[in-house]
N, CA and C of each residue as an Amber inpcrd file, in Angstrom:
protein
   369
  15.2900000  -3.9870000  10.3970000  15.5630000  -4.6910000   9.1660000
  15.3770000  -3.7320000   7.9980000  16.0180000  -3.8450000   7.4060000
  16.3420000  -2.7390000   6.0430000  16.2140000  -3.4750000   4.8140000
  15.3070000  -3.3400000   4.3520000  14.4040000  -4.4590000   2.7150000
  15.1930000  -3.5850000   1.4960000  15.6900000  -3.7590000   0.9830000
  16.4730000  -3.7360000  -0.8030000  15.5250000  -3.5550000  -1.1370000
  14.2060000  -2.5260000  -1.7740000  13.4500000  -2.5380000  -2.5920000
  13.9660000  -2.4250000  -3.9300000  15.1470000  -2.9620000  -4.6910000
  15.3260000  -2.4420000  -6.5130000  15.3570000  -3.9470000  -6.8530000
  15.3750000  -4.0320000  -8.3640000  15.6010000  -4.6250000  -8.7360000
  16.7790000  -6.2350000  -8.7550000  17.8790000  -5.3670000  -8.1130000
  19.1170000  -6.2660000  -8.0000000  19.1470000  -6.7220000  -6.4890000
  17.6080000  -6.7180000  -5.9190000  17.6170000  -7.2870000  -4.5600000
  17.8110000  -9.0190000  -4.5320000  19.0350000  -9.8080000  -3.5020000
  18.8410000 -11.1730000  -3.6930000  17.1430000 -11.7980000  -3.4430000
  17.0930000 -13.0810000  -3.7620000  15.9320000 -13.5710000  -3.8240000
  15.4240000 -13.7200000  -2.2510000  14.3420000 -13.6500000  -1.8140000
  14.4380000 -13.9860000  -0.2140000  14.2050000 -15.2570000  -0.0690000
  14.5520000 -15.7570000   0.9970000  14.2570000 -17.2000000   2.0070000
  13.4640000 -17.7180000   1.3630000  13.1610000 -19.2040000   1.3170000
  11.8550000 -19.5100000   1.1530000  10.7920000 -19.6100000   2.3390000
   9.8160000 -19.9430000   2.0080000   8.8940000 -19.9620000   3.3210000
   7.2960000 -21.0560000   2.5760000   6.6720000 -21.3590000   3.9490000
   5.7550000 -22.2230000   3.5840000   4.7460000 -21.8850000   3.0460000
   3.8770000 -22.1420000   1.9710000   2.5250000 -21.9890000   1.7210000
   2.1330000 -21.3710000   2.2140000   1.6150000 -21.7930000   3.9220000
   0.7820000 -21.3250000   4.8910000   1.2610000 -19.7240000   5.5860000
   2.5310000 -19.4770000   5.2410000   3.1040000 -18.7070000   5.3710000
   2.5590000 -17.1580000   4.2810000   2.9550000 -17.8350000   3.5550000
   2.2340000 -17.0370000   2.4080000   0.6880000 -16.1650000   2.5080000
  -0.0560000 -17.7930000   3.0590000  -1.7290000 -17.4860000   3.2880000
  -1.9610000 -16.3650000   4.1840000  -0.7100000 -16.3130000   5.2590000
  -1.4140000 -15.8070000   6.4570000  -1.2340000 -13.6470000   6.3680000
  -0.9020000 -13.5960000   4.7700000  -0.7670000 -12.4440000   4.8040000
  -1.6960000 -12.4050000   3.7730000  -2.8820000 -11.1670000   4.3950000
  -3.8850000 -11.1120000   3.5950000  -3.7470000  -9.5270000   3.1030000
  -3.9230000  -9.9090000   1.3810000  -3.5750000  -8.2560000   0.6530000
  -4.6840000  -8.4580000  -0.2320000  -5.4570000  -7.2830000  -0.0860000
  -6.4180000  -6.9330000  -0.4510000  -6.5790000  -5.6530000  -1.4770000
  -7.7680000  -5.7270000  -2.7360000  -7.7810000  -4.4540000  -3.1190000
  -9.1080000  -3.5290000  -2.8180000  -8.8130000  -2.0370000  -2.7530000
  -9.2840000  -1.2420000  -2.5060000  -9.3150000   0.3430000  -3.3580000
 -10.3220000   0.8920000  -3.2820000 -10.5960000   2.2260000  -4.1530000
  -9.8530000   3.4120000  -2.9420000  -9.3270000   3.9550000  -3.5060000
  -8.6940000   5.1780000  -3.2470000 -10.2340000   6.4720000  -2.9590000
 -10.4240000   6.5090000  -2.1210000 -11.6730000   7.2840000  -1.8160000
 -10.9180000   8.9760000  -1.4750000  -9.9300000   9.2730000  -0.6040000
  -9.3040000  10.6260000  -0.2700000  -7.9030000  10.3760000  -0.4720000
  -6.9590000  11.2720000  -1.1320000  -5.4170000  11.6920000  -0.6240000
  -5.5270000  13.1020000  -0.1710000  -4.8940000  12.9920000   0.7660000
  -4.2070000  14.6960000   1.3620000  -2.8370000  14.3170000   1.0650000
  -1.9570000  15.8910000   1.6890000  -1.1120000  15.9370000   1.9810000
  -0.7550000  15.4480000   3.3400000   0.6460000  14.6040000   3.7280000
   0.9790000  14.8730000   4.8290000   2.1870000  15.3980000   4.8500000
   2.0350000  16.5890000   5.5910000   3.1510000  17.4970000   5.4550000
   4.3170000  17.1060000   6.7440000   3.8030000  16.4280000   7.5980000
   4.1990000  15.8920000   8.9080000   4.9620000  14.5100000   8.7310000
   4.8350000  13.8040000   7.5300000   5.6090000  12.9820000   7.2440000
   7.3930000  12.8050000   7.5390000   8.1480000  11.8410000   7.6400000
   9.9110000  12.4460000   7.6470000   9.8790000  12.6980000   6.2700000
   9.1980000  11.4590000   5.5130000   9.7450000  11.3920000   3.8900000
   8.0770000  11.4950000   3.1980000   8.2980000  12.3280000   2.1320000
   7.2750000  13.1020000   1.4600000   6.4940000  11.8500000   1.5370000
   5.2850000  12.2400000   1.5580000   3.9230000  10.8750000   1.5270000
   2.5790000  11.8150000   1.4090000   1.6040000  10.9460000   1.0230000
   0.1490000  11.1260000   1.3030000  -0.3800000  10.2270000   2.2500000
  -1.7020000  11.0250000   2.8990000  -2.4030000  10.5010000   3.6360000
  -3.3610000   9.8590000   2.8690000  -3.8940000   8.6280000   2.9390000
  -4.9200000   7.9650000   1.4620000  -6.2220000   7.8910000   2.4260000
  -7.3690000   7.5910000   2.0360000  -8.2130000   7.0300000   2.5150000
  -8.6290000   5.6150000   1.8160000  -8.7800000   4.3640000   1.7890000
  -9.2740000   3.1600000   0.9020000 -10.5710000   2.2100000   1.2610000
 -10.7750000   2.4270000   0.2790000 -12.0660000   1.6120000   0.7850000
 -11.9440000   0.2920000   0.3770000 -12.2150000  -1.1150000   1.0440000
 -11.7770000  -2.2080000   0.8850000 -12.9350000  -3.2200000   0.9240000
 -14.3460000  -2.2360000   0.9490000 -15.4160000  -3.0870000   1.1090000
 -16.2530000  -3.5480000   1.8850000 -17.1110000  -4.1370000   2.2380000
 -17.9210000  -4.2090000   3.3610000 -17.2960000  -4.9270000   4.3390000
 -16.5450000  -6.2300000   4.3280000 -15.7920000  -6.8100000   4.9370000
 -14.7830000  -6.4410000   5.8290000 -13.7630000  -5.5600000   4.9860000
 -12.8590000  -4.8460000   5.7740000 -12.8520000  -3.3990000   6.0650000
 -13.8590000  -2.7510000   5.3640000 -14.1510000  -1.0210000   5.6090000
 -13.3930000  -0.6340000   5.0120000 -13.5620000   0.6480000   5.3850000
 -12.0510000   2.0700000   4.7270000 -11.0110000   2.1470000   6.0280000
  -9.7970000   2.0110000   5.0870000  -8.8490000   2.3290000   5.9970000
  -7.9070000   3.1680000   5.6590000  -7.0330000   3.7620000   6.6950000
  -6.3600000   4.8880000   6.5130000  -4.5220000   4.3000000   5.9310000
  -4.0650000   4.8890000   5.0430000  -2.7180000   4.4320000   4.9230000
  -1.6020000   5.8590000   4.5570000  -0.6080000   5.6260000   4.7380000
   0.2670000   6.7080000   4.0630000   1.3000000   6.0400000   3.5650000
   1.2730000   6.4100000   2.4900000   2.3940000   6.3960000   1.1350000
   3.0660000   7.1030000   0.8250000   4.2690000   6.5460000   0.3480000
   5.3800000   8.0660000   0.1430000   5.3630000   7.6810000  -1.8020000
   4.5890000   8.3780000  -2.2370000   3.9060000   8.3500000  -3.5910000
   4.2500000   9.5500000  -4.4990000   4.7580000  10.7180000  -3.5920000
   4.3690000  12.1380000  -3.7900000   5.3070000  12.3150000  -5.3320000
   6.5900000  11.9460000  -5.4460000   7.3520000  12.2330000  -6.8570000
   6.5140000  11.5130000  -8.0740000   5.5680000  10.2790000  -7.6920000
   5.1050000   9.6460000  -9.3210000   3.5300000   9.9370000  -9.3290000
   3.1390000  10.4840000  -8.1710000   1.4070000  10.9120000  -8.2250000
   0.8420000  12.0890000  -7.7940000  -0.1430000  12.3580000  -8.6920000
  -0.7220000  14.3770000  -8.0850000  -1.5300000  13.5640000  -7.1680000
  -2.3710000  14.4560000  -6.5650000  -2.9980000  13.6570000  -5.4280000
  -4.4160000  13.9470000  -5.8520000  -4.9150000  14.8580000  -7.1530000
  -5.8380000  14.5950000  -7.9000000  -6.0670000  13.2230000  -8.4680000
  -5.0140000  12.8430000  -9.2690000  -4.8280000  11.4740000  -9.7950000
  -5.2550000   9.8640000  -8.8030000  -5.0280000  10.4010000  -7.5550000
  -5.3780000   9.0000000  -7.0980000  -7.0410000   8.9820000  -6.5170000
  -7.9470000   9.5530000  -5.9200000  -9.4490000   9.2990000  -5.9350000
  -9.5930000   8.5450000  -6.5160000 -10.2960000   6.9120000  -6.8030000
 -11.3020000   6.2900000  -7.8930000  -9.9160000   5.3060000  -8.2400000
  -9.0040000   5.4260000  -7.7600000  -8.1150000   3.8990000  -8.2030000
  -7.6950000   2.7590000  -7.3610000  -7.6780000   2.0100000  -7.8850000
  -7.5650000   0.9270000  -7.1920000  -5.9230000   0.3000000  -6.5770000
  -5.7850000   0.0540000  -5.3770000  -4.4340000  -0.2120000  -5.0600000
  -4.5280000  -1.8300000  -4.2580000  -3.6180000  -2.3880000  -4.0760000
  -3.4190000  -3.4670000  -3.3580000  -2.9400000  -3.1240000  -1.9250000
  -3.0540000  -3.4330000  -0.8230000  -2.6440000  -3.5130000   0.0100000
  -2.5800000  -4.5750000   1.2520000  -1.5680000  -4.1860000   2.3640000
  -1.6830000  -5.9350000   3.5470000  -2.8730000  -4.8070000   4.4740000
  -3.7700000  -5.8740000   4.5200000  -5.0760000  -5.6220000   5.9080000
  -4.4950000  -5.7170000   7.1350000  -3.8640000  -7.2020000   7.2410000
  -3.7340000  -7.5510000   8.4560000  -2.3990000  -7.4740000   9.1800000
  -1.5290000  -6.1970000   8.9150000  -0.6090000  -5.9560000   9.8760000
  -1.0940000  -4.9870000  10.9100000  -0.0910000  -4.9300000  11.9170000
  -1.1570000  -3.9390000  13.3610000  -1.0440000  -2.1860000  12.5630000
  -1.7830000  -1.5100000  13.0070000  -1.3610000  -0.3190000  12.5350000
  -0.3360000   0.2360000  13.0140000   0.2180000   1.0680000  12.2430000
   1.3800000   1.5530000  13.1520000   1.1580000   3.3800000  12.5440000
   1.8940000   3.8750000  13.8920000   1.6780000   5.3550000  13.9600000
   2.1960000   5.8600000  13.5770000   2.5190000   7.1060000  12.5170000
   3.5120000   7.5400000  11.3800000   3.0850000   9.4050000  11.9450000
   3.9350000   9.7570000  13.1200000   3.1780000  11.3610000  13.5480000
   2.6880000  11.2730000  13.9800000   1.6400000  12.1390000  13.5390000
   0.1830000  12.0890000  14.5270000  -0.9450000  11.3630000  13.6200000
  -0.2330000  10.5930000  12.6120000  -1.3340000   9.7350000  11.4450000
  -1.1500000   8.3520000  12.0390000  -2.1070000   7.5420000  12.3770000
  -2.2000000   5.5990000  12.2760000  -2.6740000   5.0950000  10.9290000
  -1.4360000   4.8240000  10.3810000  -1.6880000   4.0560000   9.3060000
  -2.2980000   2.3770000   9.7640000  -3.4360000   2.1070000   8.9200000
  -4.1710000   0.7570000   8.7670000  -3.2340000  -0.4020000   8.1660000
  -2.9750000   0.1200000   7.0230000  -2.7820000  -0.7560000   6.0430000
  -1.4990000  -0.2710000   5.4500000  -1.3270000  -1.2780000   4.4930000
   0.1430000  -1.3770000   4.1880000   0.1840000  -1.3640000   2.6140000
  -0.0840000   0.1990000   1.8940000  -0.5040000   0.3340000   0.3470000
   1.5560000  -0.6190000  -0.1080000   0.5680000  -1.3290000  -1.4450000
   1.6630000  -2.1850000  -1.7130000   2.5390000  -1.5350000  -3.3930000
   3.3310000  -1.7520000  -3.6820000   4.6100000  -1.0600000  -4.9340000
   5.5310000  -1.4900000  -5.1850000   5.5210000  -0.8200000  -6.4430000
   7.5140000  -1.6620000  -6.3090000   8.2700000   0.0370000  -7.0630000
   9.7010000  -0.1720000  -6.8370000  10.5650000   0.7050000  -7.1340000
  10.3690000   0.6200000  -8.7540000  10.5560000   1.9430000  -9.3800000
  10.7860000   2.2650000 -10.4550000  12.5560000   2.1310000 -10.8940000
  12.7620000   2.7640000 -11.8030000  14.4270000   2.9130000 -12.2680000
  15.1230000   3.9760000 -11.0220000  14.4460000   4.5710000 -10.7860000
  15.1780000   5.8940000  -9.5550000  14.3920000   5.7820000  -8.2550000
  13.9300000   4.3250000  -8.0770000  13.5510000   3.8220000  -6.6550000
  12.6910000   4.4180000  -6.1820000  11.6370000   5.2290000  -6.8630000
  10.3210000   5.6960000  -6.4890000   9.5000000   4.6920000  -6.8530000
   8.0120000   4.7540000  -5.5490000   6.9040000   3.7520000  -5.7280000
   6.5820000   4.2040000  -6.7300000   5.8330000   3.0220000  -7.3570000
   5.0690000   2.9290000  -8.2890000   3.9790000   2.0150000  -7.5300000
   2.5140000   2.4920000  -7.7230000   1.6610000   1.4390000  -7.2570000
   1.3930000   0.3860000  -7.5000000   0.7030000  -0.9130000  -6.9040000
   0.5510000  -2.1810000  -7.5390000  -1.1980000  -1.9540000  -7.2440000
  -1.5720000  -2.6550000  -9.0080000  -3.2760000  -2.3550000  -8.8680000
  -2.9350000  -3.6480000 -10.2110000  -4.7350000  -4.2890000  -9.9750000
  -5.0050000  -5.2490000 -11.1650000  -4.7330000  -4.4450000 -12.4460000
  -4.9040000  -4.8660000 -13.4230000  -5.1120000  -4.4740000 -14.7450000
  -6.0350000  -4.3890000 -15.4430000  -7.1610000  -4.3940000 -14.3630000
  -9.0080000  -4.2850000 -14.5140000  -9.6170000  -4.2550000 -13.1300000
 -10.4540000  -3.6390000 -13.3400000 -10.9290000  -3.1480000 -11.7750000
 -11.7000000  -4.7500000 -11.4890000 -11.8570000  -4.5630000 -10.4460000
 -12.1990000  -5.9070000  -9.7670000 -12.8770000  -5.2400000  -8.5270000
 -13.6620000  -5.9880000  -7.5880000 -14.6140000  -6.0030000  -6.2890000
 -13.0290000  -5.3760000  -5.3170000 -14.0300000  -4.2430000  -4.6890000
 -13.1930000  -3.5890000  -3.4510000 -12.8580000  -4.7440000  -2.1440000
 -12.0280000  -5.6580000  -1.7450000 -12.3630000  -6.5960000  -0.9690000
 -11.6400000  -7.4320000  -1.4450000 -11.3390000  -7.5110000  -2.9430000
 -11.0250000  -9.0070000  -3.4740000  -9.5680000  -9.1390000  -3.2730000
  -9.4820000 -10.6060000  -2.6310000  -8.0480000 -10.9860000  -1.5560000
  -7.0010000 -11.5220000  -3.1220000  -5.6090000 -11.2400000  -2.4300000
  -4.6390000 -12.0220000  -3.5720000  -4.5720000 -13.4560000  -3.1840000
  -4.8560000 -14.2780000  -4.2340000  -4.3610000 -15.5450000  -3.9100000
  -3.3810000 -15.9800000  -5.1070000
């Protein structure tokens, strides 16, 4: 399945409430980025910390055109906890850091607009 991330994507399906609930996105502090040079498409390796509840988990993002990798340590991102990990190389990504496309379809991250508890779920 191939997702339209821009702007002029149609609206999707609807779906139930419970539907909604059962995807849990969480925020977390950006504790490490590396490089992954092993990536197909340019990315970092992140480290996040999500709190006592859910721990630090590992994710990779393809971030590399809108972020130095100085810049991300100490920020806060949203991400899904509860999809399975999946293996990207020789990296298992945890989690699923969350964004939306800019004007030239690069991520841009999604974070509150005030820091908030490492842990704290979207409702």
């Amino acid at each position: 399945m191939h997702l339209n991330h821009d702007s002029t994507a149609p609206a999707a399906d609807p779906i139930a409430f419970d539907d909604f609930l059962r995807v849990d996105i969480r925020v977390g502090t950006i504790l490490s980025a590396e490089p992954f040079p092993e990536a197909r498409k340019p990315a970092y390796r992140l480290r996040i910390d999500f709190g006592p509840v859910i721990g630090v988990k590992k994710s990779s993002a393809q971030i590399v055109s809108r972020y130095a990798l100085e810049e991300l340590p100490g920020r806060q991102v949203a991400a899904v906890v509860n999809f399975p990990p999946r293996q990207i190389g020789k990296f298992m990504s945890e989690v699923l850091t969350l964004g939306f496309a800019d004007e030239e379809g690069e991520v841009i991250l999604f974070a509150p607009d005030r820091a908030v508890p490492n842990g704290s779920r979207l409702f």
